[in-house]
Short mmCIF file of C-alpha atoms in Angstrom, two decimals:
data_model
loop_
_atom_site.label_atom_id
_atom_site.label_comp_id
_atom_site.label_asym_id
_atom_site.label_seq_id
_atom_site.Cartn_x
_atom_site.Cartn_y
_atom_site.Cartn_z
CA TYR A 9 3.15 -3.34 2.71
CA THR A 10 3.23 -5.46 5.83
CA ARG A 11 1.46 -3.25 8.34
CA GLY A 12 -2.09 -3.86 7.21
CA THR A 13 -4.80 -5.54 9.28
CA VAL A 14 -6.09 -7.43 6.24
CA THR A 15 -3.79 -9.97 4.57
CA ALA A 16 -4.25 -12.83 2.13
CA PHE A 17 -6.62 -15.43 3.58
CA ALA A 18 -5.51 -19.07 3.59
CA PRO A 19 -6.69 -21.59 2.65
CA PHE A 20 -8.53 -19.56 0.02
CA ASP A 21 -11.20 -20.97 -2.27
CA ALA A 22 -12.82 -18.36 -4.52
CA ARG A 23 -15.57 -20.72 -5.69
CA ALA A 24 -16.55 -21.71 -2.16
CA ASP A 25 -16.67 -18.05 -1.13
CA ALA A 26 -18.74 -17.14 -4.19
CA GLU A 27 -21.20 -19.95 -3.38
CA ALA A 28 -21.46 -18.86 0.25
CA LEU A 29 -22.14 -15.25 -0.82
CA ARG A 30 -24.80 -16.32 -3.32
CA LYS A 31 -26.50 -18.41 -0.65
CA ALA A 32 -26.35 -15.45 1.77
CA MET A 33 -28.26 -13.26 -0.72
CA LYS A 34 -30.63 -15.74 -2.34
CA GLY A 35 -34.30 -15.99 -1.48
CA MET A 36 -35.99 -14.17 1.37
CA GLY A 37 -33.82 -12.14 3.71
CA THR A 38 -30.10 -11.61 3.59
CA ASP A 39 -27.42 -13.23 5.73
CA GLU A 40 -25.33 -10.10 6.38
CA GLU A 41 -23.04 -11.88 8.84
CA THR A 42 -21.68 -14.24 6.18
CA ILE A 43 -21.16 -11.38 3.72
CA LEU A 44 -19.23 -9.18 6.13
CA LYS A 45 -17.14 -12.07 7.48
CA ILE A 46 -16.00 -13.12 4.01
CA LEU A 47 -15.37 -9.66 2.57
CA THR A 48 -13.44 -8.26 5.55
CA SER A 49 -11.15 -11.28 5.88
CA ARG A 50 -10.06 -11.62 2.22
CA ASN A 51 -7.61 -9.15 0.70
CA ASN A 52 -8.55 -7.11 -2.36
CA THR A 53 -6.92 -9.47 -4.86
CA GLN A 54 -8.91 -12.35 -3.40
CA ARG A 55 -12.15 -10.33 -3.47
CA GLN A 56 -11.63 -9.74 -7.20
CA GLU A 57 -11.21 -13.51 -7.67
CA ILE A 58 -14.43 -14.12 -5.74
CA ALA A 59 -16.25 -11.61 -7.98
CA ALA A 60 -14.93 -13.40 -11.08
CA ALA A 61 -15.97 -16.82 -9.70
CA PHE A 62 -19.40 -15.41 -8.80
CA LYS A 63 -19.96 -14.28 -12.39
CA THR A 64 -18.72 -17.60 -13.80
CA LEU A 65 -20.90 -19.71 -11.52
CA PHE A 66 -24.11 -17.68 -11.49
CA GLY A 67 -23.90 -15.26 -14.41
CA ARG A 68 -24.47 -12.44 -11.93
CA ASP A 69 -22.48 -9.39 -10.89
CA LEU A 70 -21.49 -9.64 -7.22
CA VAL A 71 -21.37 -5.87 -6.69
CA ASP A 72 -24.83 -5.41 -8.24
CA ASP A 73 -26.19 -8.12 -5.94
CA LEU A 74 -24.60 -6.50 -2.89
CA LYS A 75 -26.15 -3.17 -3.88
CA SER A 76 -29.60 -4.66 -4.23
CA GLU A 77 -29.45 -6.69 -1.00
CA LEU A 78 -27.77 -4.25 1.37
CA THR A 79 -28.54 -0.67 2.40
CA GLY A 80 -27.02 2.42 3.94
CA LYS A 81 -23.49 2.70 5.27
CA PHE A 82 -23.08 -1.07 5.42
CA GLU A 83 -23.76 -1.26 1.68
CA THR A 84 -21.29 1.58 1.01
CA LEU A 85 -18.61 -0.20 3.03
CA MET A 86 -19.08 -3.60 1.34
CA VAL A 87 -19.13 -2.06 -2.15
CA SER A 88 -15.98 -0.05 -1.28
CA LEU A 89 -14.23 -3.26 -0.23
CA MET A 90 -15.09 -4.77 -3.62
CA ARG A 91 -13.58 -1.90 -5.59
CA PRO A 92 -10.22 -2.95 -7.10
CA THR A 93 -7.37 -1.33 -5.15
CA TYR A 94 -5.91 0.41 -8.17
CA ILE A 95 -9.26 2.06 -9.00
CA PHE A 96 -10.10 3.04 -5.42
CA ASP A 97 -8.37 6.44 -5.32
CA ALA A 98 -9.28 7.38 -8.89
CA HIS A 99 -12.92 6.63 -8.13
CA ALA A 100 -12.84 8.69 -4.92
CA LEU A 101 -11.30 11.64 -6.78
CA LYS A 102 -13.83 11.38 -9.59
CA HIS A 103 -16.67 11.62 -7.09
CA ALA A 104 -14.97 14.47 -5.27
CA ILE A 105 -15.03 16.61 -8.43
CA LYS A 106 -18.31 15.42 -9.88
CA GLY A 107 -21.48 17.50 -9.99
CA ALA A 108 -22.17 20.60 -7.95
CA GLY A 109 -19.49 21.57 -5.47
CA THR A 110 -16.09 19.99 -5.05
CA ASN A 111 -15.10 17.89 -2.06
CA GLU A 112 -11.75 19.56 -1.27
CA LYS A 113 -11.30 17.30 1.74
CA VAL A 114 -10.98 14.20 -0.47
CA LEU A 115 -8.59 15.92 -2.90
CA THR A 116 -6.45 17.03 0.04
CA GLU A 117 -6.41 13.66 1.79
CA ILE A 118 -5.50 11.60 -1.27
CA LEU A 119 -3.02 13.90 -3.00
CA ALA A 120 -1.17 14.84 0.20
CA SER A 121 -0.73 11.27 1.41
CA ARG A 122 0.06 9.16 -1.66
CA THR A 123 3.59 8.49 -2.87
CA PRO A 124 4.70 9.87 -6.27
CA ALA A 125 4.42 6.34 -7.72
CA GLU A 126 0.87 6.05 -6.39
CA VAL A 127 -0.07 9.46 -7.84
CA ARG A 128 1.27 8.48 -11.25
CA ASN A 129 -0.77 5.30 -11.08
CA ILE A 130 -3.93 7.22 -10.09
CA LYS A 131 -3.54 9.56 -13.09
CA GLN A 132 -3.08 6.65 -15.47
CA VAL A 133 -6.06 4.72 -14.12
CA TYR A 134 -8.22 7.85 -14.17
CA GLN A 135 -7.41 8.35 -17.85
CA GLN A 136 -8.18 4.69 -18.69
CA GLU A 137 -11.35 4.36 -16.62
CA TYR A 138 -12.96 7.73 -17.25
CA GLU A 139 -11.29 8.83 -20.51
CA ALA A 140 -10.43 12.14 -18.91
CA ASN A 141 -7.33 13.91 -17.68
CA LEU A 142 -7.34 14.14 -13.89
CA GLU A 143 -5.27 17.32 -13.82
CA ASP A 144 -7.67 19.05 -16.24
CA LYS A 145 -10.65 17.97 -14.15
CA ILE A 146 -9.08 19.23 -10.93
CA THR A 147 -7.95 22.56 -12.38
CA GLY A 148 -11.45 23.05 -13.76
CA GLU A 149 -12.92 22.72 -10.26
CA THR A 150 -10.35 24.53 -8.09
CA SER A 151 -8.56 27.86 -8.09
CA GLY A 152 -5.80 30.01 -6.63
CA HIS A 153 -2.88 28.73 -4.59
CA PHE A 154 -4.87 25.66 -3.54
CA GLN A 155 -5.13 24.68 -7.20
CA ARG A 156 -1.43 25.35 -7.77
CA LEU A 157 -0.31 23.10 -4.94
CA LEU A 158 -2.65 20.33 -6.16
CA VAL A 159 -1.11 20.63 -9.63
CA VAL A 160 2.42 20.45 -8.18
CA LEU A 161 1.46 17.30 -6.23
CA LEU A 162 -0.15 15.81 -9.35
CA GLN A 163 3.16 16.12 -11.21
CA ALA A 164 4.44 13.47 -8.77
CA ASN A 165 7.98 14.80 -9.17
CA ARG A 166 9.05 14.94 -5.55
CA ASP A 167 12.82 14.52 -5.28
CA PRO A 168 13.81 10.95 -4.44
CA ASP A 169 15.18 10.41 -0.93
CA SER A 170 18.94 10.53 -1.14
CA ARG A 171 21.73 12.01 0.95
CA VAL A 172 20.45 15.20 2.56
CA ASP A 173 22.43 18.33 1.70
CA GLU A 174 22.59 20.36 4.93
CA SER A 175 23.38 23.63 3.14
CA LEU A 176 20.22 23.26 1.05
CA VAL A 177 18.28 22.41 4.22
CA GLU A 178 19.46 25.67 5.80
CA GLN A 179 18.62 27.60 2.62
CA ASP A 180 15.07 26.18 2.34
CA ALA A 181 14.36 26.83 6.02
CA GLN A 182 15.49 30.45 5.60
CA VAL A 183 13.39 30.88 2.44
CA LEU A 184 10.28 29.60 4.25
CA PHE A 185 11.00 31.85 7.23
CA ARG A 186 11.32 34.89 4.99
CA ALA A 187 8.24 33.91 2.95
CA GLY A 188 6.06 33.66 6.05
CA GLU A 189 6.94 34.97 9.49
CA LEU A 190 9.30 37.73 8.29
CA LYS A 191 7.09 39.02 5.53
CA TRP A 192 4.09 41.32 5.57
CA GLY A 193 1.65 39.01 3.80
CA THR A 194 2.82 35.61 2.70
CA ASP A 195 4.73 34.37 -0.32
CA GLU A 196 2.65 31.24 -0.87
CA GLU A 197 4.59 30.24 -3.98
CA LYS A 198 7.69 29.47 -1.91
CA PHE A 199 5.73 27.20 0.42
CA ILE A 200 4.12 25.45 -2.56
CA THR A 201 7.40 24.83 -4.38
CA ILE A 202 9.42 23.64 -1.40
CA LEU A 203 6.70 21.52 0.26
CA GLY A 204 5.53 20.11 -3.06
CA THR A 205 8.85 19.09 -4.61
CA ARG A 206 11.58 18.36 -2.02
CA SER A 207 12.25 14.85 -0.79
CA VAL A 208 10.68 13.54 2.41
CA ALA A 209 14.04 13.12 4.18
CA HIS A 210 15.10 16.64 3.16
CA LEU A 211 11.84 18.22 4.35
CA ARG A 212 12.01 16.52 7.74
CA ARG A 213 15.38 18.18 8.25
CA VAL A 214 14.00 21.49 6.96
CA PHE A 215 11.22 21.37 9.56
CA ASP A 216 13.77 20.84 12.35
CA LYS A 217 15.95 23.64 11.04
CA TYR A 218 12.91 25.90 10.66
CA MET A 219 12.07 25.37 14.33
CA THR A 220 15.64 26.31 15.28
CA ILE A 221 15.63 29.48 13.18
CA SER A 222 12.13 30.76 13.91
CA GLY A 223 11.18 29.23 17.24
CA PHE A 224 7.99 27.94 15.60
CA GLN A 225 6.88 24.61 14.23
CA ILE A 226 6.21 24.93 10.50
CA GLU A 227 2.56 23.96 11.22
CA GLU A 228 2.12 27.02 13.46
CA THR A 229 3.39 29.31 10.72
CA ILE A 230 1.12 27.74 8.08
CA ASP A 231 -1.77 28.11 10.48
CA ARG A 232 -1.06 31.82 10.96
CA GLU A 233 -0.02 32.75 7.44
CA THR A 234 -2.56 30.90 5.28
CA SER A 235 -6.23 30.03 5.44
CA GLY A 236 -8.99 27.96 3.89
CA ASP A 237 -8.32 25.06 1.55
CA LEU A 238 -4.68 26.04 0.96
CA GLU A 239 -3.98 25.96 4.69
CA LYS A 240 -5.60 22.53 5.04
CA LEU A 241 -3.62 21.15 2.09
CA LEU A 242 -0.27 22.58 3.26
CA LEU A 243 -0.87 21.16 6.74
CA ALA A 244 -1.82 17.76 5.29
CA VAL A 245 1.38 17.72 3.21
CA VAL A 246 3.50 18.61 6.25
CA LYS A 247 1.80 15.98 8.42
CA CYS A 248 2.28 13.30 5.76
CA ILE A 249 5.95 14.24 5.39
CA ARG A 250 6.32 13.76 9.15
CA SER A 251 4.27 10.53 9.28
CA VAL A 252 1.55 9.19 7.02
CA PRO A 253 0.11 6.87 9.71
CA ALA A 254 -0.05 9.78 12.18
CA TYR A 255 -1.89 11.85 9.55
CA PHE A 256 -4.48 9.10 9.05
CA ALA A 257 -4.79 8.53 12.80
CA GLU A 258 -5.75 12.19 13.13
CA THR A 259 -8.11 11.95 10.14
CA LEU A 260 -9.90 8.95 11.71
CA TYR A 261 -9.99 10.58 15.13
CA TYR A 262 -11.74 13.68 13.80
CA SER A 263 -14.11 11.64 11.63
CA MET A 264 -15.59 10.23 14.85
CA LYS A 265 -14.95 12.93 17.42
CA GLY A 266 -17.86 15.02 18.68
CA ALA A 267 -21.44 14.83 17.48
CA GLY A 268 -22.10 12.83 14.33
CA THR A 269 -19.70 10.71 12.34
CA ASP A 270 -18.11 11.52 9.00
CA ASP A 271 -18.83 8.06 7.61
CA ASP A 272 -17.48 8.77 4.12
CA THR A 273 -14.05 9.56 5.56
CA LEU A 274 -14.19 6.68 8.02
CA ILE A 275 -15.01 4.18 5.26
CA ARG A 276 -12.48 5.62 2.80
CA VAL A 277 -9.58 5.51 5.26
CA MET A 278 -10.42 2.11 6.75
CA VAL A 279 -10.74 0.51 3.31
CA SER A 280 -7.80 2.24 1.63
CA ARG A 281 -5.32 1.65 4.49
CA SER A 282 -6.48 -1.80 5.64
CA GLU A 283 -3.80 -3.61 3.61
CA ILE A 284 -1.10 -0.94 3.98
CA ASP A 285 -0.57 0.58 7.42
CA LEU A 286 -3.70 0.32 9.56
CA LEU A 287 -1.69 -1.30 12.37
CA ASP A 288 0.58 1.76 12.47
CA ILE A 289 -2.42 4.08 12.27
CA ARG A 290 -3.96 2.33 15.29
CA GLN A 291 -0.70 2.77 17.19
CA GLU A 292 -0.45 6.47 16.33
CA LEU A 293 -4.06 7.07 17.36
CA ARG A 294 -3.41 5.46 20.72
CA LYS A 295 -0.17 7.46 21.13
CA ASN A 296 -1.41 10.88 20.00
CA PHE A 297 -5.02 10.88 21.21
CA ALA A 298 -4.94 8.27 24.00
CA LYS A 299 -7.81 6.52 22.25
CA SER A 300 -8.29 3.08 20.79
CA LEU A 301 -9.54 3.03 17.20
CA TYR A 302 -11.48 -0.14 18.00
CA GLN A 303 -13.30 1.50 20.90
CA MET A 304 -14.01 4.68 18.94
CA ILE A 305 -15.62 2.63 16.16
CA GLN A 306 -17.55 0.61 18.70
CA LYS A 307 -18.94 3.75 20.30
CA ASP A 308 -19.66 5.65 17.08
CA THR A 309 -21.23 3.09 14.77
CA SER A 310 -23.82 0.33 14.98
CA GLY A 311 -25.20 -2.85 13.46
CA ASP A 312 -23.51 -4.77 10.65
CA TYR A 313 -21.64 -1.62 9.66
CA ARG A 314 -19.96 -1.62 13.07
CA LYS A 315 -19.22 -5.35 12.96
CA ALA A 316 -17.53 -5.02 9.58
CA LEU A 317 -15.47 -1.96 10.60
CA LEU A 318 -14.33 -3.70 13.79
CA LEU A 319 -13.18 -6.73 11.78
CA LEU A 320 -11.27 -4.42 9.42
CA CYS A 321 -9.75 -2.69 12.44
CA GLY A 322 -8.25 -6.04 13.38
CA GLY A 323 -8.46 -5.87 17.16
CA ASP A 324 -8.10 -3.54 20.11
CA ASP A 325 -4.94 -1.88 21.38
CA ASP A 326 -5.72 -2.11 25.07
#
């Protein structure tokens, strides 16, 4: 990944950072500025080294100290930055299916956008960390076609990108057309199977062919033919097949558009994409919504929370 806004900091000294963080939290009052500057400018691997050095030097847990010294959204953001990358998604999914009510939005965002390799990793980590099977947990909390598509995505068996077979492209486009626009009612199974298992390169061609055959974008058909959580998940899958950064640009845009901010989504996307493709996401946001991510954050957030998000954003696009 080379399109992140956060990269390895050099020269890096885990002990010096640990000492600076301890000093920032010791005694009366907290020096938030130091905390946010260090944690937003080190990559996740380095943050884990700082946490280890912190424990070695002071016999204290850095995350526990952050939780006791900070509050609100700023605390949530700093603690999220400290979560090891490989656990991040598993942790988010666990919280999305924990307790009363399921957060379908989180399930949709993560499972639609991660690569098959990433999904396999999430399942493995989930099993190790929580001694539970992620698929069982998700099927216990969801139902219907929404559940089926989630299960298909959890199998992480999408065809690898290879040479695209045009005759199969034509066939899939026809099947989708017959399953949706041409049918009274919708054959959701066909959409689930094709969108959940074909390769990215193949599906991009299918979407083009579909447009030629039907005169509609596949998104328009999904919008008309399905509803609720299934519709949102199908659309997310299609958008991620087209462009993952464009999907996250849209997710960030709507997390801040209008009254109120969806801070959970804002934090989750900024942290999880900061070392992967946040530069591309910024570009897509500017291209598709004529907005600068930096300026949206500036307008929608405040205090140390804003400062930290702006540093993660890595600059303005104007």
